Short mmCIF file of C-alpha atoms and ligand atoms in Angstrom, two decimals:
data_model
loop_
_atom_site.label_atom_id
_atom_site.label_comp_id
_atom_site.label_asym_id
_atom_site.label_seq_id
_atom_site.Cartn_x
_atom_site.Cartn_y
_atom_site.Cartn_z
CA UNK D 2 -0.03 -22.54 172.31
CA UNK D 3 1.30 -24.24 175.44
CA UNK D 4 1.58 -23.10 179.03
CA UNK D 5 3.02 -24.91 182.03
CA UNK D 6 1.78 -24.16 185.56
CA UNK D 7 3.89 -25.66 188.34
CA UNK D 8 2.08 -25.47 191.68
CA UNK D 9 3.71 -25.95 195.07
CA UNK D 10 1.29 -28.67 196.16
CA UNK D 11 -1.34 -30.97 194.70
CA UNK D 12 -3.91 -28.97 196.66
CA UNK D 13 -2.76 -25.79 194.91
CA UNK D 14 -2.94 -27.66 191.58
CA UNK D 15 -6.56 -28.66 192.26
CA UNK D 16 -7.44 -25.03 193.06
CA UNK D 17 -5.75 -23.69 189.91
CA UNK D 18 -7.37 -26.39 187.76
CA UNK D 19 -10.83 -25.59 189.11
CA UNK D 20 -10.46 -21.90 188.21
CA UNK D 21 -9.17 -22.80 184.73
CA UNK D 22 -12.13 -25.08 184.07
CA UNK D 23 -14.70 -22.65 185.49
CA UNK D 24 -13.31 -19.83 183.35
CA UNK D 25 -13.50 -21.95 180.18
CA UNK D 26 -17.00 -23.09 181.13
CA UNK D 27 -18.12 -19.44 181.35
CA UNK D 28 -16.37 -18.61 178.06
CA UNK D 29 -17.95 -21.37 175.99
CA UNK D 30 -21.41 -21.09 177.54
CA UNK D 31 -21.36 -17.35 176.75
CA UNK D 32 -20.16 -18.01 173.18
CA UNK D 33 -22.43 -20.90 172.22
CA UNK D 34 -24.65 -21.89 175.12
CA UNK D 35 -22.94 -25.21 175.82
CA UNK D 36 -19.68 -26.59 177.22
CA UNK D 37 -18.35 -29.94 176.00
CA UNK D 38 -15.89 -31.52 178.42
CA UNK D 39 -13.98 -34.74 177.88
CA UNK D 40 -12.52 -36.41 180.96
CA UNK D 41 -10.06 -39.22 181.53
CA UNK D 42 -9.85 -41.63 184.41
CA UNK D 43 -7.06 -42.04 186.93
CA UNK D 44 -6.25 -39.52 189.60
CA UNK D 45 -7.50 -36.66 187.40
CA UNK D 46 -10.94 -37.14 188.94
CA UNK D 47 -9.62 -36.44 192.44
CA UNK D 48 -7.96 -33.29 191.08
CA UNK D 49 -11.46 -32.00 190.17
CA UNK D 50 -12.53 -31.90 193.81
CA UNK D 51 -12.40 -28.09 194.11
CA UNK D 52 -15.05 -27.82 191.38
CA UNK D 53 -17.63 -29.47 193.65
CA UNK D 54 -17.01 -26.95 196.43
CA UNK D 55 -17.94 -23.26 196.72
CA UNK D 56 -17.59 -21.00 194.82
CA UNK D 57 -17.60 -23.18 191.69
CA UNK D 58 -20.30 -25.66 192.68
CA UNK D 59 -22.66 -22.65 192.87
CA UNK D 60 -21.26 -20.44 190.10
CA UNK D 61 -20.78 -22.91 187.24
CA UNK D 62 -23.79 -23.33 184.95
CA UNK D 63 -23.77 -27.14 185.12
CA UNK D 64 -26.97 -27.38 183.07
CA UNK D 65 -24.99 -26.44 179.97
CA UNK D 66 -22.27 -29.06 180.44
CA UNK D 67 -21.94 -32.13 178.21
CA UNK D 68 -19.52 -34.75 179.54
CA UNK D 69 -17.66 -37.42 177.57
CA UNK D 70 -14.83 -39.87 178.24
CA UNK D 71 -11.55 -39.81 176.33
CA UNK D 72 -11.27 -43.51 177.04
CA UNK D 73 -13.15 -46.16 178.90
CA UNK D 74 -12.55 -49.67 180.05
CA UNK D 75 -14.95 -52.21 178.54
CA UNK D 76 -16.45 -53.30 181.83
CA UNK D 77 -19.87 -52.73 183.44
CA UNK D 78 -20.43 -49.11 184.53
CA UNK D 79 -20.58 -50.24 188.17
CA UNK D 80 -17.27 -52.14 187.93
CA UNK D 81 -14.34 -50.89 189.99
CA UNK D 82 -12.27 -50.49 186.80
CA UNK D 83 -14.88 -48.29 185.10
CA UNK D 84 -13.84 -44.71 184.35
CA UNK D 85 -17.55 -43.85 184.44
CA UNK D 86 -17.87 -45.20 188.00
CA UNK D 87 -14.74 -43.32 189.05
CA UNK D 88 -16.10 -40.06 187.63
CA UNK D 89 -19.61 -40.61 188.96
CA UNK D 90 -18.49 -41.38 192.49
CA UNK D 91 -15.89 -38.61 192.63
CA UNK D 92 -17.44 -35.83 190.57
CA UNK D 93 -20.65 -36.31 188.57
CA UNK D 94 -22.76 -37.36 191.58
CA UNK D 95 -21.84 -34.07 193.28
CA UNK D 96 -22.87 -31.57 190.60
CA UNK D 97 -26.26 -31.03 188.81
CA UNK D 98 -25.16 -31.97 185.29
CA UNK D 99 -28.22 -33.24 183.42
CA UNK D 100 -28.06 -37.06 183.21
CA UNK D 101 -28.92 -36.89 179.51
CA UNK D 102 -25.81 -34.76 178.98
CA UNK D 103 -23.46 -37.41 180.38
CA UNK D 104 -22.38 -39.71 177.55
CA UNK D 105 -21.12 -43.01 178.91
CA UNK D 106 -20.28 -45.95 176.69
CA UNK D 107 -22.77 -48.74 176.09
CA UNK D 108 -21.36 -51.26 178.54
CA UNK D 109 -23.46 -54.08 177.08
CA UNK D 110 -21.31 -54.11 173.93
CA UNK D 111 -17.88 -55.68 173.37
CA UNK D 112 -14.95 -53.37 172.65
CA UNK D 113 -15.36 -53.03 168.87
CA UNK D 114 -19.10 -52.47 169.13
CA UNK D 115 -18.72 -50.03 172.02
CA UNK D 116 -16.21 -47.97 170.01
CA UNK D 117 -18.51 -47.88 166.96
CA UNK D 118 -21.49 -47.01 169.15
CA UNK D 119 -19.64 -44.15 170.89
CA UNK D 120 -18.41 -42.79 167.56
CA UNK D 121 -21.98 -42.87 166.22
CA UNK D 122 -23.21 -41.03 169.34
CA UNK D 123 -20.64 -38.26 168.85
CA UNK D 124 -21.41 -37.98 165.11
CA UNK D 125 -25.08 -37.43 165.99
CA UNK D 126 -24.11 -34.73 168.50
CA UNK D 127 -21.96 -32.99 165.89
CA UNK D 128 -24.94 -33.01 163.50
CA UNK D 129 -27.02 -31.39 166.25
CA UNK D 130 -24.20 -28.90 166.85
CA UNK D 131 -23.93 -29.93 170.50
CA UNK D 132 -20.34 -30.86 169.72
CA UNK D 133 -18.50 -28.47 167.43
CA UNK D 134 -16.57 -29.56 164.36
CA UNK D 135 -13.00 -28.46 163.61
CA UNK D 136 -12.93 -26.35 160.44
CA UNK D 137 -9.31 -27.37 159.89
CA UNK D 138 -9.57 -31.13 160.44
CA UNK D 139 -13.24 -32.05 160.09
CA UNK D 140 -13.01 -34.03 163.32
CA UNK D 141 -15.19 -33.19 166.35
CA UNK D 142 -13.87 -30.21 168.28
CA UNK D 143 -14.52 -30.60 171.99
CA UNK D 144 -14.17 -27.44 174.06
CA UNK D 145 -11.97 -28.91 176.79
CA UNK D 146 -10.26 -32.22 177.44
CA UNK D 147 -9.02 -33.01 180.94
CA UNK D 148 -6.31 -35.63 180.58
CA UNK D 149 -4.12 -37.62 182.92
CA UNK D 150 -0.97 -39.41 181.90
CA UNK D 151 0.49 -42.75 182.81
CA UNK D 152 4.08 -43.33 184.02
CA UNK D 153 4.87 -44.71 180.53
CA UNK D 154 3.61 -41.52 178.90
CA UNK D 155 0.29 -42.97 177.74
CA UNK D 156 -2.72 -40.74 177.45
CA UNK D 157 -6.29 -42.02 177.20
CA UNK D 158 -5.76 -45.65 176.18
CA UNK D 159 -3.09 -44.76 173.62
CA UNK D 160 0.08 -46.51 174.71
CA UNK D 161 3.71 -46.07 173.62
CA UNK D 162 4.56 -48.09 170.51
CA UNK D 163 1.00 -49.33 170.01
CA UNK D 164 -0.30 -49.08 166.42
CA UNK D 165 -3.39 -47.21 167.62
CA UNK D 166 -1.33 -44.07 168.17
CA UNK D 167 -1.13 -43.81 164.37
CA UNK D 168 -4.88 -44.13 163.70
CA UNK D 169 -5.84 -41.29 161.37
CA UNK D 170 -9.43 -42.02 160.31
CA UNK D 171 -11.53 -43.33 163.19
CA UNK D 172 -12.84 -41.02 165.88
CA UNK D 173 -13.09 -43.78 168.47
CA UNK D 174 -11.16 -47.02 168.34
CA UNK D 175 -10.60 -49.98 170.61
CA UNK D 176 -7.75 -51.96 172.11
CA UNK D 177 -7.86 -55.60 173.13
CA UNK D 178 -4.31 -55.87 174.50
CA UNK D 179 -3.87 -52.89 176.76
CA UNK D 180 -0.51 -53.18 178.55
CA UNK D 181 -2.29 -51.70 181.56
CA UNK D 182 -5.20 -53.82 182.79
CA UNK D 183 -7.99 -54.21 182.00
CA UNK D 184 -7.05 -55.26 178.46
CA UNK D 185 -10.23 -54.26 176.59
CA UNK D 186 -10.82 -50.52 176.21
CA UNK D 187 -12.12 -47.89 173.84
CA UNK D 188 -10.30 -44.62 173.23
CA UNK D 189 -10.49 -41.39 171.29
CA UNK D 190 -7.83 -41.24 168.58
CA UNK D 191 -5.25 -38.50 168.20
CA UNK D 192 -7.10 -36.76 165.35
CA UNK D 193 -9.98 -36.21 167.80
CA UNK D 194 -7.81 -35.40 170.81
CA UNK D 195 -5.82 -32.85 168.79
CA UNK D 196 -8.93 -31.26 167.28
CA UNK D 197 -10.04 -30.12 170.72
CA UNK D 198 -9.86 -26.43 171.54
CA UNK D 199 -8.25 -26.69 174.98
CA UNK D 200 -6.50 -29.54 176.78
CA UNK D 201 -5.44 -29.55 180.41
CA UNK D 202 -2.75 -32.16 181.09
CA UNK D 203 -2.92 -32.83 184.81
CA UNK D 204 0.02 -34.57 186.49
CA UNK D 205 0.70 -34.70 190.23
CA UNK D 206 2.97 -36.72 192.49
CA UNK D 207 6.15 -38.66 191.78
CA UNK D 208 4.77 -41.36 189.49
CA UNK D 209 5.24 -39.64 186.15
CA UNK D 210 8.39 -37.53 186.75
CA UNK D 211 10.32 -39.29 183.96
CA UNK D 212 7.53 -38.98 181.43
CA UNK D 213 7.08 -35.30 182.36
CA UNK D 214 10.81 -34.75 181.85
CA UNK D 215 10.65 -36.46 178.47
CA UNK D 216 7.62 -34.45 177.47
CA UNK D 217 8.80 -31.05 178.72
CA UNK D 218 12.46 -31.28 179.63
CA UNK D 219 14.15 -33.23 176.86
CA UNK D 220 15.21 -31.62 173.60
CA UNK D 221 14.54 -34.47 171.21
CA UNK D 222 13.35 -38.03 171.17
CA UNK D 223 13.20 -40.42 168.24
CA UNK D 224 9.98 -42.17 169.18
CA UNK D 225 7.61 -39.64 170.69
CA UNK D 226 5.61 -40.72 173.70
CA UNK D 227 1.83 -40.41 173.28
CA UNK D 228 1.86 -37.49 175.72
CA UNK D 229 4.27 -35.69 173.36
CA UNK D 230 1.76 -36.09 170.53
CA UNK D 231 -0.93 -34.07 172.32
CA UNK D 232 -1.42 -30.77 170.50
CA UNK D 233 -4.86 -29.13 170.71
CA UNK D 234 -5.93 -26.39 168.34
CA UNK D 235 -5.89 -23.51 170.84
CA UNK D 236 -4.07 -24.27 174.09
CA UNK D 237 -2.33 -27.11 175.91
CA UNK D 238 -2.14 -26.22 179.60
CA UNK D 239 0.01 -28.40 181.84
CA UNK D 240 -0.91 -28.45 185.52
CA UNK D 241 1.93 -29.95 187.54
CA UNK D 242 2.76 -30.01 191.19
CA UNK D 243 6.39 -29.64 192.28
CA UNK D 244 6.81 -33.38 192.69
CA UNK D 245 5.72 -34.13 189.13
CA UNK D 246 7.96 -31.33 187.83
CA UNK D 247 10.97 -32.29 189.95
CA UNK D 248 13.10 -33.34 186.95
CA UNK D 249 12.44 -30.22 184.88
O1 LIG R 21 -5.71 -46.40 182.38
C1 LIG R 21 -5.78 -45.18 182.34
O2 LIG R 21 -4.67 -44.45 182.64
C2 LIG R 21 -4.59 -43.03 182.40
C3 LIG R 21 -3.66 -42.45 183.44
O3 LIG R 21 -4.17 -42.83 184.67
P1 LIG R 21 -3.44 -42.33 186.00
O4 LIG R 21 -4.00 -43.16 187.10
O5 LIG R 21 -1.96 -42.56 185.79
O6 LIG R 21 -3.77 -40.88 186.13
C4 LIG R 21 -5.95 -42.36 182.44
O7 LIG R 21 -5.83 -41.01 182.03
C5 LIG R 21 -6.92 -43.13 181.54
O8 LIG R 21 -8.17 -42.47 181.45
C6 LIG R 21 -7.09 -44.50 182.14
O9 LIG R 21 -7.98 -45.30 181.35
#
Protein backbone atom coordinates (compact mmCIF):
# COMPACT_ATOMS: atom_id res chain seq x y z
CA UNK A 1 0.00 0.00 0.00
CA UNK A 2 1.22 3.54 -0.70
CA UNK A 3 0.12 6.91 0.57
CA UNK A 4 1.40 10.37 -0.31
CA UNK A 5 1.16 13.24 2.18
CA UNK A 6 1.92 16.67 0.72
CA UNK A 7 2.40 19.25 3.48
CA UNK A 8 2.37 23.01 2.97
CA UNK A 9 5.76 23.53 4.63
CA UNK A 10 8.77 21.54 5.76
CA UNK A 11 7.76 22.41 9.33
CA UNK A 12 4.36 20.82 8.74
CA UNK A 13 6.12 17.79 7.23
CA UNK A 14 8.27 17.39 10.35
CA UNK A 15 5.15 17.54 12.55
CA UNK A 16 3.27 14.97 10.45
CA UNK A 17 6.32 12.68 10.33
CA UNK A 18 6.73 12.81 14.12
CA UNK A 19 3.11 11.73 14.66
CA UNK A 20 3.47 8.92 12.10
CA UNK A 21 6.59 7.59 13.79
CA UNK A 22 5.17 7.91 17.31
CA UNK A 23 2.01 6.06 16.28
CA UNK A 24 4.02 3.19 14.74
CA UNK A 25 6.27 3.10 17.81
CA UNK A 26 3.20 2.62 20.04
CA UNK A 27 1.78 -0.01 17.67
CA UNK A 28 4.87 -2.21 17.54
CA UNK A 29 5.77 -1.85 21.21
CA UNK A 30 2.21 -2.92 22.10
CA UNK A 31 2.38 -5.86 19.66
CA UNK A 32 5.84 -7.21 20.45
CA UNK A 33 7.56 -5.07 23.06
CA UNK A 34 10.14 -3.57 20.71
CA UNK A 35 10.39 -1.11 17.82
CA UNK A 36 13.09 -1.54 15.18
CA UNK A 37 13.82 1.66 13.27
CA UNK A 38 16.22 2.05 10.37
CA UNK A 39 17.36 5.57 9.54
CA UNK A 40 19.21 7.13 6.64
CA UNK A 41 21.47 10.14 6.62
CA UNK A 42 20.97 13.43 4.82
CA UNK A 43 18.38 15.97 5.77
CA UNK A 44 16.05 13.24 7.08
CA UNK A 45 17.66 13.67 10.49
CA UNK A 46 16.63 17.33 10.67
CA UNK A 47 13.08 16.26 9.75
CA UNK A 48 13.00 14.20 12.98
CA UNK A 49 13.33 17.30 15.15
CA UNK A 50 9.69 17.28 16.34
CA UNK A 51 10.26 13.84 17.91
CA UNK A 52 12.71 15.34 20.41
CA UNK A 53 10.17 17.93 21.56
CA UNK A 54 7.00 17.57 23.66
CA UNK A 55 4.72 15.67 23.45
CA UNK A 56 6.73 12.91 21.75
CA UNK A 57 9.97 13.24 23.69
CA UNK A 58 7.92 12.40 26.80
CA UNK A 59 5.33 10.01 25.36
CA UNK A 60 7.45 7.69 23.22
CA UNK A 61 8.80 4.62 25.03
CA UNK A 62 12.39 5.14 23.86
CA UNK A 63 13.64 2.22 25.97
CA UNK A 64 12.04 -0.18 23.49
CA UNK A 65 13.63 1.36 20.39
CA UNK A 66 16.38 -0.37 18.40
CA UNK A 67 18.07 1.89 15.84
CA UNK A 68 19.95 0.85 12.70
CA UNK A 69 21.34 2.59 9.62
CA UNK A 70 20.17 1.80 6.09
CA UNK A 71 23.58 2.90 4.90
CA UNK A 72 26.74 4.32 6.33
CA UNK A 73 29.87 5.91 5.06
CA UNK A 74 33.03 3.97 5.91
CA UNK A 75 34.62 6.72 7.97
CA UNK A 76 35.23 7.12 11.71
CA UNK A 77 32.02 7.64 13.72
CA UNK A 78 33.20 11.14 14.67
CA UNK A 79 33.90 12.12 11.04
CA UNK A 80 31.78 14.87 9.50
CA UNK A 81 30.66 12.46 6.74
CA UNK A 82 29.42 9.84 9.22
CA UNK A 83 25.68 9.13 9.18
CA UNK A 84 26.10 7.97 12.79
CA UNK A 85 27.54 11.37 13.80
CA UNK A 86 24.75 13.16 11.95
CA UNK A 87 22.10 11.09 13.73
CA UNK A 88 23.80 11.31 17.13
CA UNK A 89 24.22 15.06 17.02
CA UNK A 90 20.74 15.76 15.63
CA UNK A 91 18.60 13.07 17.23
CA UNK A 92 20.08 10.22 19.29
CA UNK A 93 21.81 12.50 21.80
CA UNK A 94 18.43 14.09 22.59
CA UNK A 95 16.37 11.01 23.43
CA UNK A 96 16.95 8.22 26.03
CA UNK A 97 17.41 5.31 23.62
CA UNK A 98 19.59 2.70 25.33
CA UNK A 99 23.14 2.91 23.91
CA UNK A 100 23.19 -0.87 23.53
CA UNK A 101 20.16 -0.60 21.26
CA UNK A 102 21.90 1.70 18.78
CA UNK A 103 23.67 -0.43 16.17
CA UNK A 104 26.39 1.55 14.44
CA UNK A 105 28.85 -0.01 12.04
CA UNK A 106 32.29 -1.11 13.18
CA UNK A 107 34.25 1.89 11.92
CA UNK A 108 37.58 0.11 12.43
CA UNK A 109 36.85 -2.19 9.48
CA UNK A 110 37.19 -1.51 5.74
CA UNK A 111 34.03 -1.49 3.63
CA UNK A 112 33.77 -5.23 2.87
CA UNK A 113 34.49 -6.20 6.46
CA UNK A 114 32.11 -3.57 7.84
CA UNK A 115 29.31 -4.87 5.61
CA UNK A 116 29.93 -8.48 6.69
CA UNK A 117 30.12 -7.42 10.34
CA UNK A 118 26.85 -5.47 10.15
CA UNK A 119 25.09 -8.36 8.42
CA UNK A 120 26.32 -10.73 11.14
CA UNK A 121 25.05 -8.34 13.82
CA UNK A 122 21.58 -8.25 12.26
CA UNK A 123 21.50 -12.05 11.82
CA UNK A 124 22.21 -12.41 15.54
CA UNK A 125 19.39 -9.98 16.36
CA UNK A 126 16.99 -11.94 14.14
CA UNK A 127 17.96 -15.13 16.02
CA UNK A 128 17.16 -13.32 19.28
CA UNK A 129 13.89 -12.11 17.74
CA UNK A 130 14.83 -8.48 18.37
CA UNK A 131 14.51 -8.01 14.62
CA UNK A 132 11.61 -9.83 12.99
CA UNK A 133 11.94 -12.03 9.93
CA UNK A 134 9.72 -11.73 6.86
CA UNK A 135 7.65 -14.89 6.44
CA UNK A 136 7.41 -14.19 2.71
CA UNK A 137 11.06 -13.40 1.92
CA UNK A 138 13.13 -14.80 4.79
CA UNK A 139 14.97 -11.49 5.00
CA UNK A 140 14.95 -9.38 8.20
CA UNK A 141 11.74 -7.41 8.59
CA UNK A 142 12.39 -4.07 10.25
CA UNK A 143 9.32 -2.30 11.61
CA UNK A 144 10.03 1.11 10.07
CA UNK A 145 12.60 2.56 7.71
CA UNK A 146 13.00 6.33 7.49
CA UNK A 147 14.57 7.07 4.13
CA UNK A 148 15.76 10.15 2.31
CA UNK A 149 16.40 10.33 -1.40
CA UNK A 150 19.08 11.96 -3.47
CA UNK A 151 18.46 14.27 -6.45
CA UNK A 152 19.45 11.35 -8.73
CA UNK A 153 16.83 9.11 -7.12
CA UNK A 154 19.27 7.11 -5.00
CA UNK A 155 18.16 5.70 -1.71
CA UNK A 156 20.53 4.47 0.99
CA UNK A 157 23.77 4.00 -0.97
CA UNK A 158 22.00 2.33 -3.90
CA UNK A 159 22.63 4.52 -6.92
CA UNK A 160 20.99 4.57 -10.37
CA UNK A 161 22.57 2.08 -12.78
CA UNK A 162 24.91 0.62 -10.16
CA UNK A 163 25.04 -3.21 -10.09
CA UNK A 164 24.32 -3.21 -6.35
CA UNK A 165 20.68 -2.34 -7.01
CA UNK A 166 20.31 -5.89 -8.34
CA UNK A 167 21.84 -7.66 -5.32
CA UNK A 168 19.43 -10.43 -4.32
CA UNK A 169 21.28 -12.48 -1.70
CA UNK A 170 23.26 -10.30 0.69
CA UNK A 171 21.56 -8.37 3.47
CA UNK A 172 24.29 -5.74 3.65
CA UNK A 173 26.71 -4.97 0.86
CA UNK A 174 29.36 -2.37 0.16
CA UNK A 175 30.32 0.11 -2.52
CA UNK A 176 33.80 1.38 -3.25
CA UNK A 177 32.91 3.81 -6.05
CA UNK A 178 29.99 5.81 -4.76
CA UNK A 179 29.18 8.57 -7.26
CA UNK A 180 28.43 10.73 -4.23
CA UNK A 181 31.41 11.18 -1.91
CA UNK A 182 32.69 9.60 0.19
CA UNK A 183 33.31 6.64 -2.13
CA UNK A 184 33.38 3.79 0.41
CA UNK A 185 30.03 2.90 2.01
CA UNK A 186 27.94 0.01 3.23
CA UNK A 187 24.25 -0.29 2.45
CA UNK A 188 21.22 -2.49 3.01
CA UNK A 189 20.16 -4.23 -0.19
CA UNK A 190 16.72 -4.04 -1.75
CA UNK A 191 15.63 -7.47 -0.47
CA UNK A 192 16.11 -6.11 3.06
CA UNK A 193 14.68 -2.65 2.36
CA UNK A 194 11.58 -4.18 0.75
CA UNK A 195 11.08 -6.72 3.53
CA UNK A 196 10.43 -3.92 6.00
CA UNK A 197 6.90 -3.43 7.28
CA UNK A 198 6.68 0.35 6.87
CA UNK A 199 8.81 2.86 5.00
CA UNK A 200 8.54 6.62 5.22
CA UNK A 201 10.13 8.34 2.22
CA UNK A 202 10.88 11.87 3.37
CA UNK A 203 11.58 14.54 0.74
CA UNK A 204 11.55 18.30 1.31
CA UNK A 205 12.73 21.32 -0.62
CA UNK A 206 13.51 21.82 -4.30
CA UNK A 207 16.47 19.48 -4.66
CA UNK A 208 14.64 16.31 -5.63
CA UNK A 209 11.62 17.66 -7.57
CA UNK A 210 12.59 15.79 -10.75
CA UNK A 211 13.18 12.49 -8.99
CA UNK A 212 9.87 12.90 -7.12
CA UNK A 213 8.11 13.53 -10.44
CA UNK A 214 9.72 10.44 -11.94
CA UNK A 215 8.80 8.36 -8.92
CA UNK A 216 5.23 9.60 -8.49
CA UNK A 217 4.25 11.63 -11.52
CA UNK A 218 5.49 9.71 -14.55
CA UNK A 219 3.56 6.81 -16.04
CA UNK A 220 6.43 4.61 -17.12
CA UNK A 221 10.19 4.52 -17.21
CA UNK A 222 12.44 1.93 -18.78
CA UNK A 223 15.17 1.97 -16.16
CA UNK A 224 13.59 2.43 -12.76
CA UNK A 225 15.33 4.74 -10.34
CA UNK A 226 16.27 3.14 -7.01
CA UNK A 227 13.54 5.19 -5.32
CA UNK A 228 11.01 3.55 -7.66
CA UNK A 229 12.17 0.12 -6.47
CA UNK A 230 11.18 0.79 -2.85
CA UNK A 231 8.19 -1.39 -1.95
CA UNK A 232 7.79 -2.41 1.70
CA UNK A 233 5.51 -5.23 2.76
CA UNK A 234 2.83 -3.13 4.44
CA UNK A 235 2.99 0.59 3.63
CA UNK A 236 5.13 3.11 1.77
CA UNK A 237 4.30 6.58 3.08
CA UNK A 238 5.68 9.57 1.20
CA UNK A 239 6.10 12.77 3.20
CA UNK A 240 6.61 15.70 0.85
CA UNK A 241 6.45 19.42 1.28
CA UNK A 242 4.93 21.54 -1.49
CA UNK A 243 8.32 22.41 -2.91
CA UNK A 244 9.32 18.77 -3.34
CA UNK A 245 5.93 17.98 -4.86
CA UNK A 246 5.88 21.01 -7.17
CA UNK A 247 6.12 18.93 -10.37
CA UNK A 248 3.35 16.48 -9.47
O1 LIG B 1 24.57 9.95 0.76
C1 LIG B 1 23.44 9.78 1.20
O2 LIG B 1 22.39 10.34 0.53
C2 LIG B 1 21.02 10.01 0.83
C3 LIG B 1 20.18 11.23 0.53
O3 LIG B 1 20.73 12.27 1.26
P1 LIG B 1 20.04 13.70 1.20
O4 LIG B 1 21.03 14.65 1.80
O5 LIG B 1 19.76 13.99 -0.25
O6 LIG B 1 18.78 13.60 2.00
C4 LIG B 1 20.83 9.56 2.28
O7 LIG B 1 19.51 9.08 2.46
C5 LIG B 1 21.86 8.48 2.61
O8 LIG B 1 21.65 7.95 3.90
C6 LIG B 1 23.22 9.12 2.51
O9 LIG B 1 24.26 8.17 2.80
